[in-house]
Amino acid sequence: MPYINIRLAGTLTNEQKQQIAAEVTDTMERIAHKPKSYVYITFDEKPHEDWAIGGKLLGNNK
Amino acid sequence: MPYINIRLAGTLTNEQKQQIAAEVTDTMERIAHKPKSYVYITFDEKPHEDWAIGGKLLGNNK
Amino acid sequence: MPYINIRLAGTLTNEQKQQIAAEVTDTMERIAHKPKSYVYITFDEKPHEDWAIGGKLLGNNK
Amino acid sequence: MPYINIRLAGTLTNEQKQQIAAEVTDTMERIAHKPKSYVYITFDEKPHEDWAIGGKLLGNNK
Amino acid sequence: MPYINIRLAGTLTNEQKQQIAAEVTDTMERIAHKPKSYVYITFDEKPHEDWAIGGKLLGNNK
Amino acid sequence: MPYINIRLAGTLTNEQKQQIAAEVTDTMERIAHKPKSYVYITFDEKPHEDWAIGGKLLGNNK
């Protein structure tokens, strides 16, 4: 632990994911004093039509 | 907030997702007094073979 | 299934939870055609200091 | 990885959690060929009034 | 309930998922005394590039 | 969106949570180009006896 799940609408490149993972892991080590090797991070890239804000799908174009 | 995650086996049309998002957001505003614009809803449509009830996959036909 | 998780900052009364559960379950039956008895709903009531929006804890008063 | 989250209504003793963790980890190693040391399991013990089935809270006595 | 979510990087065959679901459901019945028919299990098979350990994506080859 | 959930065993101070939220939100804005005000972060502080690694509860002293 810790286990961190990052959910967002749309996609990220592998480079973006790698940099986010590196920075968030560094934050957890520096602030929460967790050993880096124990930090799990997962990304859930959701289609825009699977995410609603304020009752409206982000990707509903119909 | 709130953040609401809806997981189900199978798929929904965008029209179904839109109506569910609208109704659930309305429920959260009316009953829990949360401003609509803060309500996030995500849908996770899972293949039937990724969901088990009673120890049996819903989509295991083998 | 479906499995629906409702996370929010703060608390709800049992009456609010009961009404939300009834309405969301009804929505899932009516729109997604899922039998009511299969709908699981869980509530995660989080302390305000465990929820951040825009980089600020909702309950950080220090 | 893997990361396994077990949510239930009510409570378990530490002995029950320990035995579940041991058995589920063994299953993941034996069937999915994942090294034991990488298997994270978390338990979420929910109050009965935070879980609804069929639109009714399990712990709503009012 | 209970609701159990199993997340891992990579894929499993339907046979592996079926056996894991059967064993984990049996564990929950035997140790936690939950009726089998109430046990929901879902699998989230994640691409290796969506999982980071120690700040490095498992599937980042670039 | 995005919605980020940080789960760990043990507790953090409000100052630690505030700093983690600020840094992770900054990372999401800078790398993923998400507006800060849309970033939700939640913390789940779990008791050590609710987290197992390698089939052993972190907090099982019995």
Coordinates of C-alpha atoms in Angstrom, one line a residue:
Chain A
M1 CA 0.0 0.0 0.0
P2 CA -1.0 2.6 -0.7
Y3 CA -3.3 1.9 -3.6
I4 CA -4.2 4.8 -5.7
N5 CA -6.8 4.7 -8.5
I6 CA -7.0 7.5 -11.1
R7 CA -10.2 7.7 -13.1
L8 CA -10.6 10.2 -15.9
A9 CA -12.6 10.7 -19.1
G10 CA -10.6 10.4 -22.3
T11 CA -7.1 8.9 -22.7
L12 CA -3.6 9.7 -21.7
T13 CA -0.4 8.8 -23.5
N14 CA 2.0 6.3 -21.9
E15 CA 4.3 9.2 -21.3
Q16 CA 1.7 11.1 -19.4
K17 CA 0.8 8.1 -17.3
Q18 CA 4.5 7.4 -16.6
Q19 CA 5.0 11.0 -15.5
I20 CA 1.9 11.1 -13.3
A21 CA 2.8 7.7 -11.7
A22 CA 6.3 9.0 -11.0
E23 CA 5.1 12.3 -9.5
V24 CA 2.3 10.8 -7.4
T25 CA 4.5 8.1 -6.1
D26 CA 7.1 10.7 -5.2
T27 CA 4.4 12.7 -3.4
M28 CA 3.3 9.6 -1.4
E29 CA 6.9 8.8 -0.4
R30 CA 7.8 12.4 0.5
I31 CA 4.6 13.4 2.4
A32 CA 3.2 10.1 3.6
H33 CA 6.5 8.3 4.1
K34 CA 5.5 5.3 2.2
P35 CA 8.2 3.2 0.5
K36 CA 8.0 3.7 -3.3
S37 CA 8.0 0.0 -4.0
Y38 CA 4.7 -0.4 -2.1
V39 CA 2.8 2.3 -4.1
Y40 CA 0.4 0.8 -6.6
I41 CA -1.3 3.2 -9.0
T42 CA -3.9 2.2 -11.6
F43 CA -5.5 4.3 -14.4
D44 CA -9.1 3.9 -15.5
E45 CA -9.5 5.8 -18.8
K46 CA -13.3 6.1 -19.4
P47 CA -15.1 6.9 -22.6
H48 CA -16.7 10.3 -22.4
E49 CA -20.1 8.8 -22.7
D50 CA -19.5 6.8 -19.4
W51 CA -19.0 10.0 -17.3
A52 CA -21.7 12.4 -16.3
I53 CA -21.3 15.8 -14.6
G54 CA -24.4 17.6 -13.5
G55 CA -26.7 14.9 -14.9
K56 CA -25.3 15.1 -18.5
L57 CA -23.0 12.7 -20.2
L58 CA -19.7 14.3 -21.2
G59 CA -19.8 12.5 -24.5
N60 CA -23.5 12.3 -25.4
N61 CA -23.8 13.9 -28.8
K62 CA -27.2 12.6 -29.7
Chain B
M1 CA -19.0 15.4 -4.7
P2 CA -20.9 13.1 -4.6
Y3 CA -19.2 10.5 -6.8
I4 CA -21.4 7.7 -7.9
N5 CA -20.1 4.6 -9.7
I6 CA -22.6 2.3 -11.5
R7 CA -21.2 -1.1 -12.4
L8 CA -23.2 -3.6 -14.4
A9 CA -22.8 -6.6 -16.7
G10 CA -23.6 -5.9 -20.3
T11 CA -24.1 -2.6 -22.1
L12 CA -26.4 0.3 -22.0
T13 CA -27.2 2.7 -24.9
N14 CA -26.2 6.3 -24.5
E15 CA -29.8 7.2 -24.1
Q16 CA -30.1 4.8 -21.2
K17 CA -27.0 6.2 -19.6
Q18 CA -28.2 9.8 -20.1
Q19 CA -31.6 9.0 -18.5
I20 CA -30.0 7.2 -15.6
A21 CA -27.5 10.0 -15.0
A22 CA -30.3 12.6 -15.1
E23 CA -32.5 10.7 -12.7
V24 CA -29.8 9.8 -10.2
T25 CA -28.5 13.3 -10.2
D26 CA -32.0 14.6 -9.6
T27 CA -32.4 12.2 -6.7
M28 CA -29.1 13.3 -5.2
E29 CA -30.1 17.0 -5.5
R30 CA -33.6 16.5 -4.2
I31 CA -32.9 14.1 -1.3
A32 CA -29.3 14.7 -0.3
H33 CA -29.4 18.5 -1.2
K34 CA -26.2 18.3 -3.3
P35 CA -25.8 20.9 -6.1
K36 CA -26.3 19.1 -9.5
S37 CA -23.1 20.5 -10.9
Y38 CA -21.0 18.7 -8.3
V39 CA -22.5 15.2 -9.0
Y40 CA -20.1 12.9 -10.9
I41 CA -21.5 9.6 -12.2
T42 CA -19.4 7.0 -14.0
F43 CA -20.6 3.8 -15.7
D44 CA -18.5 0.6 -15.8
E45 CA -20.0 -1.8 -18.3
K46 CA -18.5 -5.2 -17.7
P47 CA -18.4 -8.2 -20.0
H48 CA -20.6 -11.0 -18.6
E49 CA -17.6 -13.2 -18.1
D50 CA -16.1 -10.6 -15.7
W51 CA -19.0 -10.9 -13.3
A52 CA -19.8 -13.8 -11.0
I53 CA -22.8 -14.4 -8.8
G54 CA -22.9 -17.4 -6.5
G55 CA -19.5 -18.5 -7.7
K56 CA -20.5 -18.8 -11.4
L57 CA -19.5 -16.4 -14.2
L58 CA -22.6 -14.8 -15.8
G59 CA -21.0 -15.2 -19.2
N60 CA -19.2 -18.5 -19.0
N61 CA -20.6 -20.8 -21.7
K62 CA -17.9 -23.4 -21.6
Chain C
M1 CA -25.7 -6.8 -10.4
P2 CA -25.7 -3.9 -10.9
Y3 CA -23.5 -2.7 -8.1
I4 CA -23.7 1.0 -7.3
N5 CA -21.5 2.9 -4.9
I6 CA -22.5 6.4 -3.7
R7 CA -19.6 8.4 -2.1
L8 CA -20.2 11.8 -0.5
A9 CA -18.7 14.1 2.0
G10 CA -20.7 14.4 5.2
T11 CA -23.6 12.2 6.4
L12 CA -27.1 11.3 5.5
T13 CA -29.9 10.1 7.7
N14 CA -31.2 6.6 7.3
E15 CA -34.3 8.1 5.9
Q16 CA -32.3 9.9 3.2
K17 CA -30.3 6.7 2.4
Q18 CA -33.5 4.7 2.2
Q19 CA -35.2 7.1 -0.2
I20 CA -32.1 7.4 -2.4
A21 CA -31.7 3.6 -2.5
A22 CA -35.4 3.2 -3.4
E23 CA -35.3 5.8 -6.2
V24 CA -32.0 4.7 -7.7
T25 CA -33.1 1.0 -7.6
D26 CA -36.3 2.1 -9.3
T27 CA -34.3 4.0 -12.0
M28 CA -32.1 0.9 -12.7
E29 CA -35.2 -1.3 -13.0
R30 CA -37.2 1.1 -15.2
I31 CA -34.4 2.3 -17.5
A32 CA -31.8 -0.5 -17.5
H33 CA -34.3 -3.4 -17.0
K34 CA -32.4 -4.9 -14.1
P35 CA -34.5 -6.9 -11.5
K36 CA -34.7 -4.9 -8.3
S37 CA -33.6 -7.8 -6.1
Y38 CA -30.2 -7.8 -7.9
V39 CA -29.4 -4.2 -7.3
Y40 CA -26.8 -3.6 -4.6
I41 CA -26.2 0.0 -3.4
T42 CA -23.6 1.0 -0.9
F43 CA -23.0 4.4 0.7
D44 CA -19.6 5.7 1.7
E45 CA -20.0 8.7 3.9
K46 CA -16.6 10.4 4.0
P47 CA -15.4 13.0 6.5
H48 CA -15.0 16.4 4.9
E49 CA -11.2 16.3 5.5
D50 CA -11.0 13.2 3.4
W51 CA -12.4 14.9 0.3
A52 CA -10.5 17.5 -1.8
I53 CA -11.8 19.5 -4.7
G54 CA -9.5 21.7 -6.7
G55 CA -6.6 20.7 -4.5
K56 CA -8.2 21.8 -1.2
L57 CA -9.7 19.6 1.5
L58 CA -13.4 20.4 2.0
G59 CA -12.9 20.1 5.8
N60 CA -9.5 21.6 6.4
N61 CA -9.9 24.5 8.8
K62 CA -6.3 24.9 9.8
Chain D
M1 CA -0.9 -6.4 -8.1
P2 CA -3.5 -7.9 -8.0
Y3 CA -5.5 -5.6 -5.8
I4 CA -8.6 -7.2 -4.3
N5 CA -11.3 -5.3 -2.4
I6 CA -13.8 -7.2 -0.2
R7 CA -16.8 -5.2 0.8
L8 CA -19.5 -6.6 3.1
A9 CA -22.1 -5.5 5.5
G10 CA -21.3 -6.2 9.2
T11 CA -18.0 -7.1 10.7
L12 CA -15.5 -9.9 10.7
T13 CA -13.1 -10.9 13.4
N14 CA -9.4 -10.5 12.7
E15 CA -9.2 -14.3 12.6
Q16 CA -11.8 -14.4 9.8
K17 CA -10.0 -11.6 7.9
Q18 CA -6.7 -13.4 8.3
Q19 CA -8.1 -16.7 7.0
I20 CA -9.9 -15.1 4.1
A21 CA -6.8 -13.1 3.1
A22 CA -4.7 -16.3 3.3
E23 CA -7.1 -18.4 1.2
V24 CA -7.8 -15.7 -1.4
T25 CA -4.1 -15.0 -1.8
D26 CA -3.4 -18.7 -2.2
T27 CA -6.1 -18.9 -4.9
M28 CA -4.6 -16.0 -6.8
E29 CA -1.1 -17.6 -6.6
R30 CA -2.3 -21.0 -7.6
I31 CA -4.8 -20.1 -10.4
A32 CA -3.6 -16.8 -11.7
H33 CA 0.1 -17.4 -11.1
K34 CA 0.6 -14.1 -9.2
P35 CA 3.4 -14.0 -6.6
K36 CA 1.9 -13.9 -3.1
S37 CA 3.9 -10.9 -2.0
Y38 CA 2.3 -8.7 -4.7
V39 CA -1.3 -9.5 -3.6
Y40 CA -3.0 -6.7 -1.8
I41 CA -6.4 -7.3 -0.1
T42 CA -8.5 -4.7 1.6
F43 CA -11.6 -5.2 3.7
D44 CA -14.4 -2.6 3.8
E45 CA -16.8 -3.5 6.6
K46 CA -19.9 -1.4 6.0
P47 CA -22.7 -0.7 8.6
H48 CA -25.9 -2.5 7.5
E49 CA -27.6 0.9 7.0
D50 CA -25.1 1.7 4.3
W51 CA -26.0 -1.3 2.1
A52 CA -29.2 -1.7 0.2
I53 CA -30.5 -4.7 -1.7
G54 CA -33.6 -4.5 -3.8
G55 CA -34.0 -0.8 -2.8
K56 CA -34.1 -1.5 0.9
L57 CA -31.4 -0.8 3.4
L58 CA -30.2 -3.9 5.2
G59 CA -30.1 -2.1 8.5
N60 CA -33.0 0.3 8.4
N61 CA -35.2 -0.4 11.4
K62 CA -37.2 2.7 11.4
Chain E
M1 CA -23.3 -8.8 -0.4
P2 CA -20.5 -9.2 -0.2
Y3 CA -19.1 -7.5 -3.2
I4 CA -15.6 -8.4 -4.2
N5 CA -13.6 -6.7 -6.9
I6 CA -10.4 -8.3 -8.3
R7 CA -8.1 -6.0 -10.3
L8 CA -5.0 -7.2 -12.0
A9 CA -2.7 -6.4 -14.8
G10 CA -3.0 -8.7 -17.8
T11 CA -5.7 -11.1 -18.7
L12 CA -7.2 -14.3 -17.4
T13 CA -8.9 -17.1 -19.3
N14 CA -12.6 -17.7 -18.6
E15 CA -11.5 -21.0 -16.9
Q16 CA -9.2 -19.1 -14.5
K17 CA -11.9 -16.6 -13.7
Q18 CA -14.4 -19.3 -13.1
Q19 CA -12.1 -21.2 -10.8
I20 CA -11.2 -18.0 -8.9
A21 CA -14.8 -17.0 -8.6
A22 CA -15.7 -20.5 -7.3
E23 CA -12.9 -20.6 -4.7
V24 CA -13.3 -17.1 -3.4
T25 CA -17.1 -17.6 -3.1
D26 CA -16.5 -20.8 -1.2
T27 CA -14.1 -19.0 1.1
M28 CA -16.7 -16.3 1.8
E29 CA -19.3 -18.8 2.5
R30 CA -17.2 -21.0 4.7
I31 CA -15.3 -18.4 6.7
A32 CA -17.6 -15.4 6.7
H33 CA -20.9 -17.4 6.6
K34 CA -22.3 -15.5 3.6
P35 CA -24.8 -17.3 1.4
K36 CA -23.2 -18.1 -1.9
S37 CA -26.0 -16.6 -4.0
Y38 CA -25.3 -13.2 -2.5
V39 CA -21.6 -13.1 -3.4
Y40 CA -20.9 -10.8 -6.3
I41 CA -17.4 -10.9 -7.8
T42 CA -16.1 -8.7 -10.6
F43 CA -12.8 -8.8 -12.5
D44 CA -11.0 -5.8 -13.8
E45 CA -8.3 -6.8 -16.2
K46 CA -6.1 -3.8 -16.8
P47 CA -3.5 -3.3 -19.5
H48 CA 0.0 -3.3 -18.1
E49 CA 0.5 0.3 -19.1
D50 CA -2.4 1.2 -16.7
W51 CA -0.7 -0.2 -13.7
A52 CA 2.3 1.3 -11.9
I53 CA 4.4 -0.1 -9.1
G54 CA 7.1 2.0 -7.5
G55 CA 6.4 4.8 -9.9
K56 CA 7.0 2.8 -13.0
L57 CA 4.3 1.6 -15.4
L58 CA 4.4 -2.2 -15.7
G59 CA 3.9 -2.0 -19.5
N60 CA 5.9 1.1 -20.5
N61 CA 8.4 0.0 -23.1
K62 CA 9.2 3.3 -24.5
Chain F
M1 CA -13.2 14.6 -13.4
P2 CA -10.7 13.2 -12.8
Y3 CA -11.6 11.2 -9.7
I4 CA -8.7 10.0 -7.6
N5 CA -9.0 7.6 -4.7
I6 CA -6.0 7.2 -2.3
R7 CA -6.3 4.2 0.0
L8 CA -3.7 3.4 2.6
A9 CA -3.3 1.6 5.9
G10 CA -3.0 3.9 8.9
T11 CA -3.7 7.6 9.2
L12 CA -2.5 10.9 7.8
T13 CA -2.7 14.3 9.4
N14 CA -4.9 17.0 7.8
E15 CA -1.7 18.7 6.8
Q16 CA -0.4 15.6 5.0
K17 CA -3.7 15.2 3.2
Q18 CA -3.8 18.8 2.2
Q19 CA -0.3 18.7 0.8
I20 CA -0.9 15.4 -1.0
A21 CA -4.2 16.8 -2.5
A22 CA -2.4 20.0 -3.6
E23 CA 0.5 18.1 -5.2
V24 CA -1.6 15.5 -6.9
T25 CA -4.0 18.1 -8.3
D26 CA -1.1 20.1 -9.6
T27 CA 0.3 17.0 -11.3
M28 CA -3.1 16.3 -12.9
E29 CA -3.3 19.9 -14.2
R30 CA 0.2 20.1 -15.4
I31 CA 0.6 16.7 -17.0
A32 CA -3.0 15.7 -17.9
H33 CA -4.3 19.2 -18.6
K34 CA -7.3 18.9 -16.4
P35 CA -8.7 22.1 -14.8
K36 CA -7.9 22.0 -11.1
S37 CA -11.5 22.7 -10.0
Y38 CA -12.7 19.4 -11.6
V39 CA -10.2 17.2 -9.7
Y40 CA -11.8 15.2 -6.9
I41 CA -9.5 13.4 -4.5
T42 CA -10.7 11.1 -1.7
F43 CA -8.7 9.4 1.1
D44 CA -9.6 6.1 2.5
E45 CA -7.6 5.5 5.7
K46 CA -7.9 1.8 6.5
P47 CA -7.1 0.2 9.8
H48 CA -4.0 -2.1 9.5
E49 CA -6.1 -5.1 10.2
D50 CA -8.2 -4.4 7.1
W51 CA -5.2 -4.6 4.8
A52 CA -3.3 -7.8 3.8
I53 CA -0.1 -8.1 1.8
G54 CA 1.1 -11.6 0.8
G55 CA -1.8 -13.2 2.6
K56 CA -1.0 -11.6 6.0
L57 CA -3.0 -8.8 7.7
L58 CA -0.7 -5.8 8.4
G59 CA -2.3 -5.3 11.8
N60 CA -2.9 -8.8 13.0
N61 CA -1.1 -9.2 16.3
K62 CA -2.9 -12.3 17.5

